[in-house]
Amino acid sequence: MAFFLETLLGGLMAGMLYSLVALGFVLIYKASGVFNFAQGAMVLFAALAMARFSEWIPVYTGMDNLFVANFLAFIGAGVMMFGVAWLIERLALRHLVNQEGTTLLMATLGISYFLDGIGQTIFGSAIYKIDIGMPKDPIIAFESLFEGGILINKEDLYAALIAAVLVALLTLFFQKTVTGRALRAVADDHQAAQSIGIALNRIWVIVWCVAGVVALVAGMIWGSKLGVQFSLTTVALRALPVVILGGLTSVPGAIVGGLIIGVGEKLSEVFLGPYVGGGIEIWFAYVLALVFLLFRPQGLFGEKIIDRV
C-alpha cells in the first residue's frame, strides 16, 4: 500500500507540471481559437532568459544573495515575456484579426521557429542550470501509518505546489474577473466580441502576456529539474495529450487531464511495465489521447460543437 501511494503521489506531482504547460495551450486557444504551437518555444525562451539573467545579475552587480538574484531574474524574464507578447500582437496577430484558424495556426508555427532561433542567439545554446533553491533531498513521510513510510521528492513536491497555486489563480482569473469573461467571449466569436466593444487586440496582448508568465514558471521549474537546453521545447509535447484529454477550451480540464495522465503514466510504468518490457511511460499518454479522439474528441470538459447547415 505504501509503495502504491508513493507512486500515486509521484504521478500527481508530475501531473501538476503537465497541467501547467497545458494551461499555455488552453489560454491561447480560449482567446484566439487556435492551437498555439509556439508554447514549447515560449517555455524554452523564458527558461533561457531566467537562467542567463540569474547568472549575469550576480556578475554585474556583485550580489551574492541567491533569492534576490533569482527574484530579479524572474522579474527581468517576465518583462521580456511581456515584451514578446506585445511584439507578437503588434507585428503578427493584429494583421490576422478575423482570419481563418489555419492562418493563425501557421502564424504560431512561425513564431515558434523565430523564438527558438532568437532565444539561442541572445542567450546562447549551451546547457544552463536554474537554481531557485528548491531542496532536492527526498523525505520520508507517514512513517507512523506505513512501515518504512512514503518516499517523497522535495523538489517535485515544491514544484507541484507552485504549479497548483498558479493554476488556482488562473482559474479564478477566468471565472471571476471581467477580463477573464472577455477572454471567453473572444474565444467564442471574434466578430461578436468586437461588436459589443471588446478590444480584440488588447485581449490578445493580455492573454499572450499571461501565457508568457505560465511559460516562464513552467520553464523555471523544468529548467531546475532537467537543465535549460534545446530539448526543453519537447516538454510541450508532453502536454498535448493533456489538452486533448481535458478539452482545449477548459482550464479545469487541463488540471484534471494533467493529473490523470501523470498518475496513469506512473502507475502503468510501475505495475504494467515489467510485463511488457517497460517504456509504457513514454507512450501511455498518447495512446490515451488517441482513444479520446476516437470516442470523445472534445475531451472530458470541452464543448461539443455542432454545425447546423
Short mmCIF file of N, CA and C in Angstrom, two decimals, residues 46-116:
data_model
loop_
_atom_site.label_atom_id
_atom_site.label_comp_id
_atom_site.label_asym_id
_atom_site.label_seq_id
_atom_site.Cartn_x
_atom_site.Cartn_y
_atom_site.Cartn_z
N ALA A 46 11.69 31.52 -22.22
CA ALA A 46 11.56 32.03 -20.85
C ALA A 46 12.59 31.40 -19.93
N ALA A 47 12.82 30.09 -20.08
CA ALA A 47 13.80 29.41 -19.24
C ALA A 47 15.21 29.91 -19.53
N LEU A 48 15.53 30.14 -20.81
CA LEU A 48 16.84 30.70 -21.17
C LEU A 48 17.04 32.07 -20.55
N ALA A 49 16.01 32.92 -20.63
CA ALA A 49 16.10 34.26 -20.06
C ALA A 49 16.31 34.18 -18.55
N MET A 50 15.54 33.33 -17.88
CA MET A 50 15.67 33.18 -16.43
C MET A 50 17.06 32.67 -16.05
N ALA A 51 17.55 31.66 -16.76
CA ALA A 51 18.85 31.07 -16.44
C ALA A 51 19.98 32.07 -16.64
N ARG A 52 19.96 32.78 -17.76
CA ARG A 52 21.04 33.70 -18.07
C ARG A 52 21.01 34.94 -17.20
N PHE A 53 19.82 35.45 -16.91
CA PHE A 53 19.72 36.62 -16.03
C PHE A 53 20.20 36.28 -14.62
N SER A 54 19.88 35.07 -14.15
CA SER A 54 20.33 34.67 -12.81
C SER A 54 21.85 34.52 -12.76
N GLU A 55 22.48 34.28 -13.91
CA GLU A 55 23.95 34.24 -13.97
C GLU A 55 24.53 35.65 -14.06
N TRP A 56 23.94 36.50 -14.90
CA TRP A 56 24.50 37.81 -15.17
C TRP A 56 24.33 38.78 -14.01
N ILE A 57 23.21 38.71 -13.30
CA ILE A 57 22.94 39.68 -12.24
C ILE A 57 24.01 39.64 -11.14
N PRO A 58 24.39 38.46 -10.60
CA PRO A 58 25.46 38.45 -9.59
C PRO A 58 26.81 38.94 -10.14
N VAL A 59 27.09 38.64 -11.42
CA VAL A 59 28.37 39.02 -12.01
C VAL A 59 28.48 40.54 -12.13
N TYR A 60 27.43 41.19 -12.61
CA TYR A 60 27.49 42.62 -12.90
C TYR A 60 27.09 43.50 -11.71
N THR A 61 26.45 42.90 -10.69
CA THR A 61 26.05 43.70 -9.53
C THR A 61 26.84 43.33 -8.28
N GLY A 62 27.57 42.22 -8.31
CA GLY A 62 28.30 41.78 -7.13
C GLY A 62 27.41 41.20 -6.06
N MET A 63 26.17 40.88 -6.40
CA MET A 63 25.20 40.37 -5.43
C MET A 63 25.43 38.88 -5.19
N ASP A 64 25.45 38.47 -3.93
CA ASP A 64 25.66 37.07 -3.61
C ASP A 64 24.45 36.42 -2.94
N ASN A 65 23.33 37.15 -2.91
CA ASN A 65 22.10 36.62 -2.33
C ASN A 65 21.32 35.88 -3.42
N LEU A 66 21.22 34.57 -3.31
CA LEU A 66 20.59 33.76 -4.34
C LEU A 66 19.12 34.12 -4.53
N PHE A 67 18.40 34.34 -3.43
CA PHE A 67 16.97 34.63 -3.53
C PHE A 67 16.72 35.94 -4.28
N VAL A 68 17.47 36.98 -3.90
CA VAL A 68 17.28 38.29 -4.54
C VAL A 68 17.67 38.22 -6.01
N ALA A 69 18.77 37.54 -6.31
CA ALA A 69 19.21 37.41 -7.70
C ALA A 69 18.18 36.67 -8.54
N ASN A 70 17.62 35.60 -7.99
CA ASN A 70 16.60 34.85 -8.72
C ASN A 70 15.32 35.67 -8.88
N PHE A 71 14.98 36.44 -7.85
CA PHE A 71 13.78 37.29 -7.92
C PHE A 71 13.93 38.33 -9.02
N LEU A 72 15.09 38.99 -9.07
CA LEU A 72 15.33 39.99 -10.11
C LEU A 72 15.37 39.34 -11.49
N ALA A 73 15.96 38.13 -11.56
CA ALA A 73 15.99 37.41 -12.84
C ALA A 73 14.59 37.05 -13.29
N PHE A 74 13.74 36.66 -12.35
CA PHE A 74 12.35 36.33 -12.67
C PHE A 74 11.61 37.56 -13.18
N ILE A 75 11.80 38.70 -12.51
CA ILE A 75 11.16 39.94 -12.95
C ILE A 75 11.66 40.32 -14.34
N GLY A 76 12.97 40.22 -14.55
CA GLY A 76 13.53 40.56 -15.85
C GLY A 76 13.00 39.65 -16.95
N ALA A 77 12.95 38.34 -16.68
CA ALA A 77 12.43 37.41 -17.67
C ALA A 77 10.94 37.64 -17.91
N GLY A 78 10.20 38.00 -16.84
CA GLY A 78 8.79 38.30 -17.01
C GLY A 78 8.55 39.52 -17.88
N VAL A 79 9.35 40.57 -17.66
CA VAL A 79 9.25 41.76 -18.50
C VAL A 79 9.57 41.42 -19.96
N MET A 80 10.56 40.57 -20.15
CA MET A 80 10.92 40.16 -21.52
C MET A 80 9.77 39.39 -22.17
N MET A 81 9.11 38.52 -21.41
CA MET A 81 7.98 37.77 -21.97
C MET A 81 6.81 38.71 -22.28
N PHE A 82 6.61 39.75 -21.46
CA PHE A 82 5.59 40.74 -21.77
C PHE A 82 5.93 41.44 -23.09
N GLY A 83 7.22 41.76 -23.26
CA GLY A 83 7.66 42.40 -24.50
C GLY A 83 7.44 41.49 -25.70
N VAL A 84 7.71 40.20 -25.53
CA VAL A 84 7.48 39.24 -26.60
C VAL A 84 6.00 39.19 -26.96
N ALA A 85 5.14 39.18 -25.93
CA ALA A 85 3.70 39.14 -26.17
C ALA A 85 3.23 40.37 -26.93
N TRP A 86 3.73 41.53 -26.53
CA TRP A 86 3.35 42.77 -27.21
C TRP A 86 3.79 42.76 -28.66
N LEU A 87 5.01 42.30 -28.92
CA LEU A 87 5.52 42.26 -30.29
C LEU A 87 4.74 41.27 -31.15
N ILE A 88 4.37 40.13 -30.55
CA ILE A 88 3.60 39.14 -31.31
C ILE A 88 2.26 39.73 -31.75
N GLU A 89 1.60 40.43 -30.83
CA GLU A 89 0.32 41.03 -31.17
C GLU A 89 0.50 42.16 -32.18
N ARG A 90 1.52 42.97 -31.96
CA ARG A 90 1.73 44.15 -32.80
C ARG A 90 2.14 43.79 -34.22
N LEU A 91 3.02 42.81 -34.35
CA LEU A 91 3.61 42.51 -35.65
C LEU A 91 2.90 41.38 -36.40
N ALA A 92 2.20 40.52 -35.67
CA ALA A 92 1.59 39.35 -36.33
C ALA A 92 0.08 39.31 -36.15
N LEU A 93 -0.39 39.16 -34.91
CA LEU A 93 -1.80 38.89 -34.70
C LEU A 93 -2.70 40.05 -35.10
N ARG A 94 -2.24 41.27 -34.93
CA ARG A 94 -3.06 42.44 -35.27
C ARG A 94 -3.48 42.42 -36.73
N HIS A 95 -2.64 41.85 -37.57
CA HIS A 95 -2.93 41.82 -39.00
C HIS A 95 -3.72 40.58 -39.42
N LEU A 96 -4.04 39.73 -38.42
CA LEU A 96 -4.74 38.49 -38.74
C LEU A 96 -6.10 38.39 -38.06
N VAL A 97 -6.64 39.53 -37.63
CA VAL A 97 -7.93 39.54 -36.97
C VAL A 97 -9.00 39.01 -37.93
N ASN A 98 -9.86 38.12 -37.43
CA ASN A 98 -10.98 37.53 -38.19
C ASN A 98 -10.52 36.65 -39.35
N GLN A 99 -9.26 36.24 -39.34
CA GLN A 99 -8.78 35.32 -40.37
C GLN A 99 -9.13 33.88 -39.98
N GLU A 100 -8.95 32.98 -40.93
CA GLU A 100 -9.23 31.56 -40.67
C GLU A 100 -8.28 31.01 -39.61
N GLY A 101 -8.76 29.97 -38.91
CA GLY A 101 -7.94 29.36 -37.87
C GLY A 101 -6.64 28.79 -38.39
N THR A 102 -6.67 28.28 -39.63
CA THR A 102 -5.45 27.73 -40.22
C THR A 102 -4.38 28.80 -40.38
N THR A 103 -4.81 30.01 -40.72
CA THR A 103 -3.86 31.11 -40.87
C THR A 103 -3.20 31.43 -39.54
N LEU A 104 -3.99 31.48 -38.49
CA LEU A 104 -3.44 31.75 -37.16
C LEU A 104 -2.53 30.61 -36.69
N LEU A 105 -2.90 29.38 -37.04
CA LEU A 105 -2.07 28.23 -36.68
C LEU A 105 -0.69 28.34 -37.33
N MET A 106 -0.65 28.68 -38.60
CA MET A 106 0.62 28.82 -39.28
C MET A 106 1.43 29.98 -38.69
N ALA A 107 0.73 31.02 -38.24
CA ALA A 107 1.43 32.15 -37.61
C ALA A 107 2.14 31.69 -36.34
N THR A 108 1.49 30.83 -35.53
CA THR A 108 2.13 30.35 -34.31
C THR A 108 3.32 29.44 -34.62
N LEU A 109 3.25 28.71 -35.74
CA LEU A 109 4.41 27.91 -36.14
C LEU A 109 5.60 28.80 -36.47
N GLY A 110 5.33 29.89 -37.18
CA GLY A 110 6.40 30.83 -37.50
C GLY A 110 6.97 31.48 -36.25
N ILE A 111 6.09 31.83 -35.31
CA ILE A 111 6.53 32.42 -34.04
C ILE A 111 7.41 31.44 -33.28
N SER A 112 7.04 30.14 -33.32
CA SER A 112 7.81 29.11 -32.62
C SER A 112 9.25 29.05 -33.14
N TYR A 113 9.41 28.99 -34.46
CA TYR A 113 10.75 28.92 -35.03
C TYR A 113 11.54 30.19 -34.75
N PHE A 114 10.85 31.32 -34.77
CA PHE A 114 11.53 32.59 -34.50
C PHE A 114 12.04 32.64 -33.07
N LEU A 115 11.20 32.24 -32.10
CA LEU A 115 11.61 32.26 -30.70
C LEU A 115 12.74 31.27 -30.43
N ASP A 116 12.68 30.11 -31.07
CA ASP A 116 13.78 29.14 -30.93
C ASP A 116 15.10 29.75 -31.36
#
